[in-house]
Amino acid sequence: MRTSSPPAAVLRQLLALRRRLAADAVRDAEHEAAVTGLTALEFADAGLVPFDPKLHILVARGFDGRRIPGVRYERTRRPPEPLPLRLPPTAPYARAVVDACRRLAREQDARSVVLGSVRTRLCDPAAIAAECERLPARERTRLAPLLAEARVGLRSVPEADLRRAITRSELPEPLWNPHVSARDGAFLGRPDALWPDEGVAAEVDSVVHHGSPRDQARTAARRARLEAAGLLVLPVLPREIRDEPRRVVALLRDTLRRAGAETAAGGRTAHRALVVQHAMW
């Protein structure tokens, strides 16, 4: 039996209730308290991050006040300076990302937190890395690969899956989410993966990120611009990357080989006029 998702109005009411509860908890804790972790990211609409039914609140080391059911109180020797104009008071998002990842057992969940926060521009990889420097060595080591993925330009878990498939093969690593523009400066798009020499792009057609009619229209328009500029755009599905990575790699290999041969023979040159810049958060 299929169950439908709660109506949007119900979700809004639930979010408002959780905000009020978090505000009450921070107010009662008084000195230097702030929401953090998955709670802070939920309130900031960070996207596809895990949901924690318990609200995560940082409190001063000596806190011994009233505890509200449904709230996780974490004492800290390093209380954050809350972000301005946030209600309830909220830790800086880089701190929230690290606090969330410390409590997540699954690497895939921590990856979605790091990449989702960067994708939605809550914080950049450098800020997360600076926050990680305050962690014990074991926790820094655990988060290092996730930060490396964000630094090269990855912005989603399916893109990370595609990168792993590519780096385990003989294929050259592409640029991830680069800024592509025409020679006159007109912005064309940010393909998920781009091999600029061969003029080949791969687009991860995730239903999550491209499923709504508006997102589909934007994706189609971007693809049309990139193809009109001379790029070969190869769409791949997240489930194909996950379940058949060798087939995806073989398809990319054949496309790159064919595109490279055509370019070498002078048959494809338009993509050489494009201006490509590495991903900037």
PDB file of C-alpha atoms in Angstrom:
ATOM      1  CA  MET A   1       0.000   0.000   0.000  1.00  0.00           C
ATOM      2  CA  ARG A   2       1.429   3.351  -1.042  1.00  0.00           C
ATOM      3  CA  THR A   3       1.410   6.254   1.371  1.00  0.00           C
ATOM      4  CA  SER A   4       1.362   9.824   0.167  1.00  0.00           C
ATOM      5  CA  SER A   5       3.550  12.585   1.516  1.00  0.00           C
ATOM      6  CA  PRO A   6       1.973  15.007   3.991  1.00  0.00           C
ATOM      7  CA  PRO A   7       0.394  18.074   2.353  1.00  0.00           C
ATOM      8  CA  ALA A   8       2.628  21.145   2.117  1.00  0.00           C
ATOM      9  CA  ALA A   9       0.443  23.016   4.615  1.00  0.00           C
ATOM     10  CA  VAL A  10       0.956  20.267   7.198  1.00  0.00           C
ATOM     11  CA  LEU A  11       4.726  20.363   6.668  1.00  0.00           C
ATOM     12  CA  ARG A  12       4.751  24.133   7.099  1.00  0.00           C
ATOM     13  CA  GLN A  13       2.816  23.818  10.356  1.00  0.00           C
ATOM     14  CA  LEU A  14       5.201  21.145  11.597  1.00  0.00           C
ATOM     15  CA  LEU A  15       8.220  23.313  10.751  1.00  0.00           C
ATOM     16  CA  ALA A  16       6.671  26.294  12.531  1.00  0.00           C
ATOM     17  CA  LEU A  17       6.020  24.151  15.600  1.00  0.00           C
ATOM     18  CA  ARG A  18       9.602  22.877  15.626  1.00  0.00           C
ATOM     19  CA  ARG A  19      10.896  26.440  15.311  1.00  0.00           C
ATOM     20  CA  ARG A  20       8.835  27.550  18.302  1.00  0.00           C
ATOM     21  CA  LEU A  21      10.007  24.594  20.356  1.00  0.00           C
ATOM     22  CA  ALA A  22      13.641  25.287  19.454  1.00  0.00           C
ATOM     23  CA  ALA A  23      13.211  28.975  20.305  1.00  0.00           C
ATOM     24  CA  ASP A  24      11.765  28.032  23.701  1.00  0.00           C
ATOM     25  CA  ALA A  25      14.675  25.680  24.376  1.00  0.00           C
ATOM     26  CA  VAL A  26      17.278  28.292  23.444  1.00  0.00           C
ATOM     27  CA  ARG A  27      15.517  30.965  25.519  1.00  0.00           C
ATOM     28  CA  ASP A  28      15.349  28.696  28.565  1.00  0.00           C
ATOM     29  CA  ALA A  29      19.023  27.759  28.222  1.00  0.00           C
ATOM     30  CA  GLU A  30      19.830  31.483  28.204  1.00  0.00           C
ATOM     31  CA  HIS A  31      23.591  32.020  28.002  1.00  0.00           C
ATOM     32  CA  GLU A  32      25.178  31.372  24.557  1.00  0.00           C
ATOM     33  CA  ALA A  33      22.673  28.754  23.403  1.00  0.00           C
ATOM     34  CA  ALA A  34      21.973  28.176  19.706  1.00  0.00           C
ATOM     35  CA  VAL A  35      20.475  25.566  17.384  1.00  0.00           C
ATOM     36  CA  THR A  36      23.011  23.565  15.401  1.00  0.00           C
ATOM     37  CA  GLY A  37      23.454  20.342  13.432  1.00  0.00           C
ATOM     38  CA  LEU A  38      20.601  18.974  11.344  1.00  0.00           C
ATOM     39  CA  THR A  39      18.162  21.288  13.132  1.00  0.00           C
ATOM     40  CA  ALA A  40      19.950  24.417  11.896  1.00  0.00           C
ATOM     41  CA  LEU A  41      20.169  22.986   8.365  1.00  0.00           C
ATOM     42  CA  GLU A  42      16.478  22.019   8.399  1.00  0.00           C
ATOM     43  CA  PHE A  43      15.471  25.540   9.396  1.00  0.00           C
ATOM     44  CA  ALA A  44      17.723  26.950   6.656  1.00  0.00           C
ATOM     45  CA  ASP A  45      16.130  24.677   4.018  1.00  0.00           C
ATOM     46  CA  ALA A  46      19.435  23.029   3.139  1.00  0.00           C
ATOM     47  CA  GLY A  47      17.641  20.517   0.946  1.00  0.00           C
ATOM     48  CA  LEU A  48      18.253  16.798   0.972  1.00  0.00           C
ATOM     49  CA  VAL A  49      19.757  16.329   4.393  1.00  0.00           C
ATOM     50  CA  PRO A  50      18.632  13.662   6.866  1.00  0.00           C
ATOM     51  CA  PHE A  51      15.799  14.541   9.202  1.00  0.00           C
ATOM     52  CA  ASP A  52      16.417  14.354  12.947  1.00  0.00           C
ATOM     53  CA  PRO A  53      13.196  14.347  14.990  1.00  0.00           C
ATOM     54  CA  LYS A  54      15.147  15.627  17.985  1.00  0.00           C
ATOM     55  CA  LEU A  55      16.070  19.306  17.981  1.00  0.00           C
ATOM     56  CA  HIS A  56      19.809  19.848  18.426  1.00  0.00           C
ATOM     57  CA  ILE A  57      20.758  22.702  20.770  1.00  0.00           C
ATOM     58  CA  LEU A  58      24.224  23.831  21.859  1.00  0.00           C
ATOM     59  CA  VAL A  59      24.354  25.033  25.451  1.00  0.00           C
ATOM     60  CA  ALA A  60      27.065  26.372  27.725  1.00  0.00           C
ATOM     61  CA  ARG A  61      29.236  23.855  29.545  1.00  0.00           C
ATOM     62  CA  GLY A  62      27.632  24.590  32.902  1.00  0.00           C
ATOM     63  CA  PHE A  63      24.014  24.393  31.730  1.00  0.00           C
ATOM     64  CA  ASP A  64      21.792  22.605  34.233  1.00  0.00           C
ATOM     65  CA  GLY A  65      18.383  24.091  33.542  1.00  0.00           C
ATOM     66  CA  ARG A  66      14.978  22.815  32.506  1.00  0.00           C
ATOM     67  CA  ARG A  67      15.050  20.251  29.714  1.00  0.00           C
ATOM     68  CA  ILE A  68      12.309  20.174  27.101  1.00  0.00           C
ATOM     69  CA  PRO A  69      11.303  16.748  25.742  1.00  0.00           C
ATOM     70  CA  GLY A  70      12.304  16.244  22.115  1.00  0.00           C
ATOM     71  CA  VAL A  71      15.420  18.427  22.430  1.00  0.00           C
ATOM     72  CA  ARG A  72      18.990  17.141  22.380  1.00  0.00           C
ATOM     73  CA  TYR A  73      21.174  19.372  24.549  1.00  0.00           C
ATOM     74  CA  GLU A  74      24.890  19.347  23.756  1.00  0.00           C
ATOM     75  CA  ARG A  75      27.218  21.067  26.185  1.00  0.00           C
ATOM     76  CA  THR A  76      30.187  22.788  24.577  1.00  0.00           C
ATOM     77  CA  ARG A  77      33.328  24.538  25.723  1.00  0.00           C
ATOM     78  CA  ARG A  78      33.246  26.513  22.478  1.00  0.00           C
ATOM     79  CA  PRO A  79      29.860  28.200  22.181  1.00  0.00           C
ATOM     80  CA  PRO A  80      29.371  29.775  18.742  1.00  0.00           C
ATOM     81  CA  GLU A  81      28.582  33.373  17.929  1.00  0.00           C
ATOM     82  CA  PRO A  82      25.016  33.049  16.605  1.00  0.00           C
ATOM     83  CA  LEU A  83      24.245  34.230  13.103  1.00  0.00           C
ATOM     84  CA  PRO A  84      22.598  37.660  12.975  1.00  0.00           C
ATOM     85  CA  LEU A  85      18.855  38.009  12.459  1.00  0.00           C
ATOM     86  CA  ARG A  86      18.042  34.340  12.977  1.00  0.00           C
ATOM     87  CA  LEU A  87      15.200  33.141  15.155  1.00  0.00           C
ATOM     88  CA  PRO A  88      15.839  30.913  16.959  1.00  0.00           C
ATOM     89  CA  PRO A  89      19.514  31.883  17.414  1.00  0.00           C
ATOM     90  CA  THR A  90      21.533  29.688  15.081  1.00  0.00           C
ATOM     91  CA  ALA A  91      25.151  28.558  15.001  1.00  0.00           C
ATOM     92  CA  PRO A  92      27.171  29.446  11.876  1.00  0.00           C
ATOM     93  CA  TYR A  93      26.314  26.925   9.199  1.00  0.00           C
ATOM     94  CA  ALA A  94      29.838  25.523   8.925  1.00  0.00           C
ATOM     95  CA  ARG A  95      29.620  24.676  12.639  1.00  0.00           C
ATOM     96  CA  ALA A  96      26.160  23.183  12.104  1.00  0.00           C
ATOM     97  CA  VAL A  97      27.466  21.009   9.252  1.00  0.00           C
ATOM     98  CA  VAL A  98      30.308  19.650  11.364  1.00  0.00           C
ATOM     99  CA  ASP A  99      28.061  19.117  14.393  1.00  0.00           C
ATOM    100  CA  ALA A 100      25.639  17.195  12.179  1.00  0.00           C
ATOM    101  CA  CYS A 101      28.313  15.027  10.561  1.00  0.00           C
ATOM    102  CA  ARG A 102      29.808  14.111  13.928  1.00  0.00           C
ATOM    103  CA  ARG A 103      26.529  12.422  14.875  1.00  0.00           C
ATOM    104  CA  LEU A 104      25.776  10.696  11.579  1.00  0.00           C
ATOM    105  CA  ALA A 105      26.879   7.072  11.405  1.00  0.00           C
ATOM    106  CA  ARG A 106      26.398   6.633   7.642  1.00  0.00           C
ATOM    107  CA  GLU A 107      28.980   8.215   5.369  1.00  0.00           C
ATOM    108  CA  GLN A 108      26.318   8.762   2.700  1.00  0.00           C
ATOM    109  CA  ASP A 109      24.267  10.859   5.137  1.00  0.00           C
ATOM    110  CA  ALA A 110      27.298  12.955   6.078  1.00  0.00           C
ATOM    111  CA  ARG A 111      28.085  13.387   2.372  1.00  0.00           C
ATOM    112  CA  SER A 112      24.571  14.681   1.697  1.00  0.00           C
ATOM    113  CA  VAL A 113      24.982  17.194   4.538  1.00  0.00           C
ATOM    114  CA  VAL A 114      28.308  18.554   3.274  1.00  0.00           C
ATOM    115  CA  LEU A 115      27.382  18.689  -0.407  1.00  0.00           C
ATOM    116  CA  GLY A 116      23.834  19.906   0.242  1.00  0.00           C
ATOM    117  CA  SER A 117      25.042  22.779   2.405  1.00  0.00           C
ATOM    118  CA  VAL A 118      27.563  23.853  -0.218  1.00  0.00           C
ATOM    119  CA  ARG A 119      25.046  23.470  -3.059  1.00  0.00           C
ATOM    120  CA  THR A 120      22.527  25.712  -1.285  1.00  0.00           C
ATOM    121  CA  ARG A 121      25.333  28.188  -0.522  1.00  0.00           C
ATOM    122  CA  LEU A 122      24.881  28.077   3.233  1.00  0.00           C
ATOM    123  CA  CYS A 123      28.639  27.784   3.613  1.00  0.00           C
ATOM    124  CA  ASP A 124      31.691  27.111   1.497  1.00  0.00           C
ATOM    125  CA  PRO A 125      34.150  24.190   1.726  1.00  0.00           C
ATOM    126  CA  ALA A 126      36.847  26.444   3.213  1.00  0.00           C
ATOM    127  CA  ALA A 127      34.603  27.404   6.141  1.00  0.00           C
ATOM    128  CA  ILE A 128      33.761  23.747   6.817  1.00  0.00           C
ATOM    129  CA  ALA A 129      37.456  22.824   6.616  1.00  0.00           C
ATOM    130  CA  ALA A 130      38.333  25.556   9.117  1.00  0.00           C
ATOM    131  CA  GLU A 131      35.694  24.216  11.492  1.00  0.00           C
ATOM    132  CA  CYS A 132      37.037  20.666  11.039  1.00  0.00           C
ATOM    133  CA  GLU A 133      40.465  21.801  12.212  1.00  0.00           C
ATOM    134  CA  ARG A 134      39.013  22.012  15.720  1.00  0.00           C
ATOM    135  CA  LEU A 135      38.001  18.340  15.702  1.00  0.00           C
ATOM    136  CA  PRO A 136      39.990  15.366  17.005  1.00  0.00           C
ATOM    137  CA  ALA A 137      42.240  13.779  14.371  1.00  0.00           C
ATOM    138  CA  ARG A 138      39.979  10.737  13.906  1.00  0.00           C
ATOM    139  CA  GLU A 139      36.942  12.879  13.077  1.00  0.00           C
ATOM    140  CA  ARG A 140      38.981  15.130  10.760  1.00  0.00           C
ATOM    141  CA  THR A 141      40.170  12.051   8.883  1.00  0.00           C
ATOM    142  CA  ARG A 142      36.606  10.817   8.467  1.00  0.00           C
ATOM    143  CA  LEU A 143      35.376  14.117   7.009  1.00  0.00           C
ATOM    144  CA  ALA A 144      38.422  14.801   4.812  1.00  0.00           C
ATOM    145  CA  PRO A 145      37.176  12.826   1.753  1.00  0.00           C
ATOM    146  CA  LEU A 146      33.811  14.590   1.876  1.00  0.00           C
ATOM    147  CA  LEU A 147      35.498  17.985   1.954  1.00  0.00           C
ATOM    148  CA  ALA A 148      37.711  16.958  -0.954  1.00  0.00           C
ATOM    149  CA  GLU A 149      34.577  16.166  -2.977  1.00  0.00           C
ATOM    150  CA  ALA A 150      33.099  19.577  -2.220  1.00  0.00           C
ATOM    151  CA  ARG A 151      36.369  21.319  -3.121  1.00  0.00           C
ATOM    152  CA  VAL A 152      36.541  19.776  -6.602  1.00  0.00           C
ATOM    153  CA  GLY A 153      33.016  21.032  -7.292  1.00  0.00           C
ATOM    154  CA  LEU A 154      30.667  18.158  -6.454  1.00  0.00           C
ATOM    155  CA  ARG A 155      27.251  19.266  -5.294  1.00  0.00           C
ATOM    156  CA  SER A 156      25.202  16.069  -4.862  1.00  0.00           C
ATOM    157  CA  VAL A 157      25.506  12.438  -3.806  1.00  0.00           C
ATOM    158  CA  PRO A 158      24.819  11.108  -7.360  1.00  0.00           C
ATOM    159  CA  GLU A 159      27.669  13.280  -8.648  1.00  0.00           C
ATOM    160  CA  ALA A 160      29.903  11.797  -5.950  1.00  0.00           C
ATOM    161  CA  ASP A 161      28.869   8.307  -7.102  1.00  0.00           C
ATOM    162  CA  LEU A 162      29.754   9.236 -10.683  1.00  0.00           C
ATOM    163  CA  ARG A 163      33.127  10.601  -9.609  1.00  0.00           C
ATOM    164  CA  ARG A 164      33.978   7.387  -7.782  1.00  0.00           C
ATOM    165  CA  ALA A 165      33.105   5.349 -10.877  1.00  0.00           C
ATOM    166  CA  ILE A 166      35.313   7.591 -13.027  1.00  0.00           C
ATOM    167  CA  THR A 167      38.302   7.716 -10.685  1.00  0.00           C
ATOM    168  CA  ARG A 168      38.264   3.906 -10.423  1.00  0.00           C
ATOM    169  CA  SER A 169      38.548   3.682 -14.221  1.00  0.00           C
ATOM    170  CA  GLU A 170      41.169   4.875 -16.682  1.00  0.00           C
ATOM    171  CA  LEU A 171      39.055   7.884 -17.679  1.00  0.00           C
ATOM    172  CA  PRO A 172      40.476  11.362 -17.033  1.00  0.00           C
ATOM    173  CA  GLU A 173      38.673  13.235 -14.295  1.00  0.00           C
ATOM    174  CA  PRO A 174      36.384  15.966 -15.620  1.00  0.00           C
ATOM    175  CA  LEU A 175      35.708  19.399 -14.213  1.00  0.00           C
ATOM    176  CA  TRP A 176      32.734  19.300 -11.866  1.00  0.00           C
ATOM    177  CA  ASN A 177      30.014  21.953 -12.156  1.00  0.00           C
ATOM    178  CA  PRO A 178      32.260  24.424 -13.979  1.00  0.00           C
ATOM    179  CA  HIS A 179      31.007  27.826 -15.086  1.00  0.00           C
ATOM    180  CA  VAL A 180      30.707  27.692 -18.891  1.00  0.00           C
ATOM    181  CA  SER A 181      30.204  30.841 -20.937  1.00  0.00           C
ATOM    182  CA  ALA A 182      30.511  31.972 -24.532  1.00  0.00           C
ATOM    183  CA  ARG A 183      33.422  34.088 -25.666  1.00  0.00           C
ATOM    184  CA  ASP A 184      31.196  37.179 -25.424  1.00  0.00           C
ATOM    185  CA  GLY A 185      30.544  36.447 -21.744  1.00  0.00           C
ATOM    186  CA  ALA A 186      27.033  35.002 -22.110  1.00  0.00           C
ATOM    187  CA  PHE A 187      26.495  32.373 -19.405  1.00  0.00           C
ATOM    188  CA  LEU A 188      25.583  28.951 -20.816  1.00  0.00           C
ATOM    189  CA  GLY A 189      25.335  26.745 -17.746  1.00  0.00           C
ATOM    190  CA  ARG A 190      27.097  24.533 -15.225  1.00  0.00           C
ATOM    191  CA  PRO A 191      27.202  20.958 -16.537  1.00  0.00           C
ATOM    192  CA  ASP A 192      27.624  18.376 -13.805  1.00  0.00           C
ATOM    193  CA  ALA A 193      30.802  17.026 -15.399  1.00  0.00           C
ATOM    194  CA  LEU A 194      32.779  18.460 -18.312  1.00  0.00           C
ATOM    195  CA  TRP A 195      35.747  17.267 -20.348  1.00  0.00           C
ATOM    196  CA  PRO A 196      36.646  20.581 -22.018  1.00  0.00           C
ATOM    197  CA  ASP A 197      39.282  19.248 -24.457  1.00  0.00           C
ATOM    198  CA  GLU A 198      36.885  16.703 -25.931  1.00  0.00           C
ATOM    199  CA  GLY A 199      33.838  18.966 -25.598  1.00  0.00           C
ATOM    200  CA  VAL A 200      31.824  16.328 -23.716  1.00  0.00           C
ATOM    201  CA  ALA A 201      29.532  16.944 -20.752  1.00  0.00           C
ATOM    202  CA  ALA A 202      27.700  14.475 -18.504  1.00  0.00           C
ATOM    203  CA  GLU A 203      24.484  15.476 -16.764  1.00  0.00           C
ATOM    204  CA  VAL A 204      23.124  13.475 -13.837  1.00  0.00           C
ATOM    205  CA  ASP A 205      19.361  13.490 -14.424  1.00  0.00           C
ATOM    206  CA  SER A 206      18.257  13.170 -10.816  1.00  0.00           C
ATOM    207  CA  VAL A 207      14.502  13.222 -10.235  1.00  0.00           C
ATOM    208  CA  VAL A 208      15.202  14.847  -6.882  1.00  0.00           C
ATOM    209  CA  HIS A 209      17.032  17.823  -8.412  1.00  0.00           C
ATOM    210  CA  HIS A 210      15.352  17.951 -11.827  1.00  0.00           C
ATOM    211  CA  GLY A 211      11.942  16.397 -11.166  1.00  0.00           C
ATOM    212  CA  SER A 212       9.584  19.359 -11.030  1.00  0.00           C
ATOM    213  CA  PRO A 213       8.260  20.838 -14.295  1.00  0.00           C
ATOM    214  CA  ARG A 214      10.160  24.053 -13.588  1.00  0.00           C
ATOM    215  CA  ASP A 215      13.414  22.179 -12.946  1.00  0.00           C
ATOM    216  CA  GLN A 216      12.902  20.046 -16.039  1.00  0.00           C
ATOM    217  CA  ALA A 217      12.381  23.163 -18.145  1.00  0.00           C
ATOM    218  CA  ARG A 218      15.570  24.743 -16.773  1.00  0.00           C
ATOM    219  CA  THR A 219      17.519  21.528 -17.376  1.00  0.00           C
ATOM    220  CA  ALA A 220      16.262  21.272 -20.955  1.00  0.00           C
ATOM    221  CA  ALA A 221      17.091  24.927 -21.653  1.00  0.00           C
ATOM    222  CA  ARG A 222      20.604  24.543 -20.210  1.00  0.00           C
ATOM    223  CA  ARG A 223      21.205  21.395 -22.227  1.00  0.00           C
ATOM    224  CA  ALA A 224      20.022  23.109 -25.395  1.00  0.00           C
ATOM    225  CA  ARG A 225      22.398  26.039 -24.793  1.00  0.00           C
ATOM    226  CA  LEU A 226      25.362  23.747 -24.172  1.00  0.00           C
ATOM    227  CA  GLU A 227      24.625  21.621 -27.232  1.00  0.00           C
ATOM    228  CA  ALA A 228      24.145  24.699 -29.402  1.00  0.00           C
ATOM    229  CA  ALA A 229      27.587  25.859 -28.227  1.00  0.00           C
ATOM    230  CA  GLY A 230      29.150  22.647 -29.524  1.00  0.00           C
ATOM    231  CA  LEU A 231      29.181  20.323 -26.517  1.00  0.00           C
ATOM    232  CA  LEU A 232      28.069  16.718 -26.603  1.00  0.00           C
ATOM    233  CA  VAL A 233      25.800  16.293 -23.566  1.00  0.00           C
ATOM    234  CA  LEU A 234      25.359  12.770 -22.219  1.00  0.00           C
ATOM    235  CA  PRO A 235      22.511  12.297 -19.674  1.00  0.00           C
ATOM    236  CA  VAL A 236      22.897   9.563 -17.050  1.00  0.00           C
ATOM    237  CA  LEU A 237      20.549   8.486 -14.276  1.00  0.00           C
ATOM    238  CA  PRO A 238      21.569   8.109 -10.614  1.00  0.00           C
ATOM    239  CA  ARG A 239      20.352   4.500 -10.565  1.00  0.00           C
ATOM    240  CA  GLU A 240      22.494   3.723 -13.623  1.00  0.00           C
ATOM    241  CA  ILE A 241      25.554   5.142 -11.861  1.00  0.00           C
ATOM    242  CA  ARG A 242      24.735   3.223  -8.698  1.00  0.00           C
ATOM    243  CA  ASP A 243      23.734  -0.120 -10.251  1.00  0.00           C
ATOM    244  CA  GLU A 244      25.730  -0.206 -13.499  1.00  0.00           C
ATOM    245  CA  PRO A 245      28.834   1.951 -13.024  1.00  0.00           C
ATOM    246  CA  ARG A 246      30.900  -0.064 -15.530  1.00  0.00           C
ATOM    247  CA  ARG A 247      28.319   0.463 -18.254  1.00  0.00           C
ATOM    248  CA  VAL A 248      28.230   4.195 -17.532  1.00  0.00           C
ATOM    249  CA  VAL A 249      32.031   4.353 -17.670  1.00  0.00           C
ATOM    250  CA  ALA A 250      32.049   2.423 -20.959  1.00  0.00           C
ATOM    251  CA  LEU A 251      29.500   4.818 -22.432  1.00  0.00           C
ATOM    252  CA  LEU A 252      31.573   7.820 -21.335  1.00  0.00           C
ATOM    253  CA  ARG A 253      34.740   6.201 -22.695  1.00  0.00           C
ATOM    254  CA  ASP A 254      33.190   5.620 -26.120  1.00  0.00           C
ATOM    255  CA  THR A 255      31.753   9.140 -26.231  1.00  0.00           C
ATOM    256  CA  LEU A 256      35.067  10.730 -25.252  1.00  0.00           C
ATOM    257  CA  ARG A 257      36.983   8.648 -27.793  1.00  0.00           C
ATOM    258  CA  ARG A 258      34.583   9.502 -30.594  1.00  0.00           C
ATOM    259  CA  ALA A 259      34.442  13.195 -29.679  1.00  0.00           C
ATOM    260  CA  GLY A 260      38.230  13.411 -29.407  1.00  0.00           C
ATOM    261  CA  ALA A 261      38.685  11.811 -32.832  1.00  0.00           C
ATOM    262  CA  GLU A 262      36.166  14.190 -34.408  1.00  0.00           C
ATOM    263  CA  THR A 263      37.862  17.201 -32.833  1.00  0.00           C
ATOM    264  CA  ALA A 264      41.320  16.041 -33.942  1.00  0.00           C
ATOM    265  CA  ALA A 265      40.018  15.661 -37.486  1.00  0.00           C
ATOM    266  CA  GLY A 266      38.661  19.207 -37.446  1.00  0.00           C
ATOM    267  CA  GLY A 267      35.039  18.143 -37.436  1.00  0.00           C
ATOM    268  CA  ARG A 268      34.207  19.682 -34.051  1.00  0.00           C
ATOM    269  CA  THR A 269      35.820  22.929 -33.004  1.00  0.00           C
ATOM    270  CA  ALA A 270      32.999  25.123 -31.641  1.00  0.00           C
ATOM    271  CA  HIS A 271      33.557  23.977 -28.038  1.00  0.00           C
ATOM    272  CA  ARG A 272      37.119  25.301 -28.144  1.00  0.00           C
ATOM    273  CA  ALA A 273      35.737  28.839 -28.130  1.00  0.00           C
ATOM    274  CA  LEU A 274      33.991  28.344 -24.794  1.00  0.00           C
ATOM    275  CA  VAL A 275      35.270  29.979 -21.609  1.00  0.00           C
ATOM    276  CA  VAL A 276      35.388  27.418 -18.789  1.00  0.00           C
ATOM    277  CA  GLN A 277      36.058  28.296 -15.161  1.00  0.00           C
ATOM    278  CA  HIS A 278      36.407  25.878 -12.276  1.00  0.00           C
ATOM    279  CA  ALA A 279      33.479  25.598  -9.903  1.00  0.00           C
ATOM    280  CA  MET A 280      33.277  28.368  -7.370  1.00  0.00           C
ATOM    281  CA  TRP A 281      31.021  27.646  -4.451  1.00  0.00           C
TER     282      TRP A 281
END
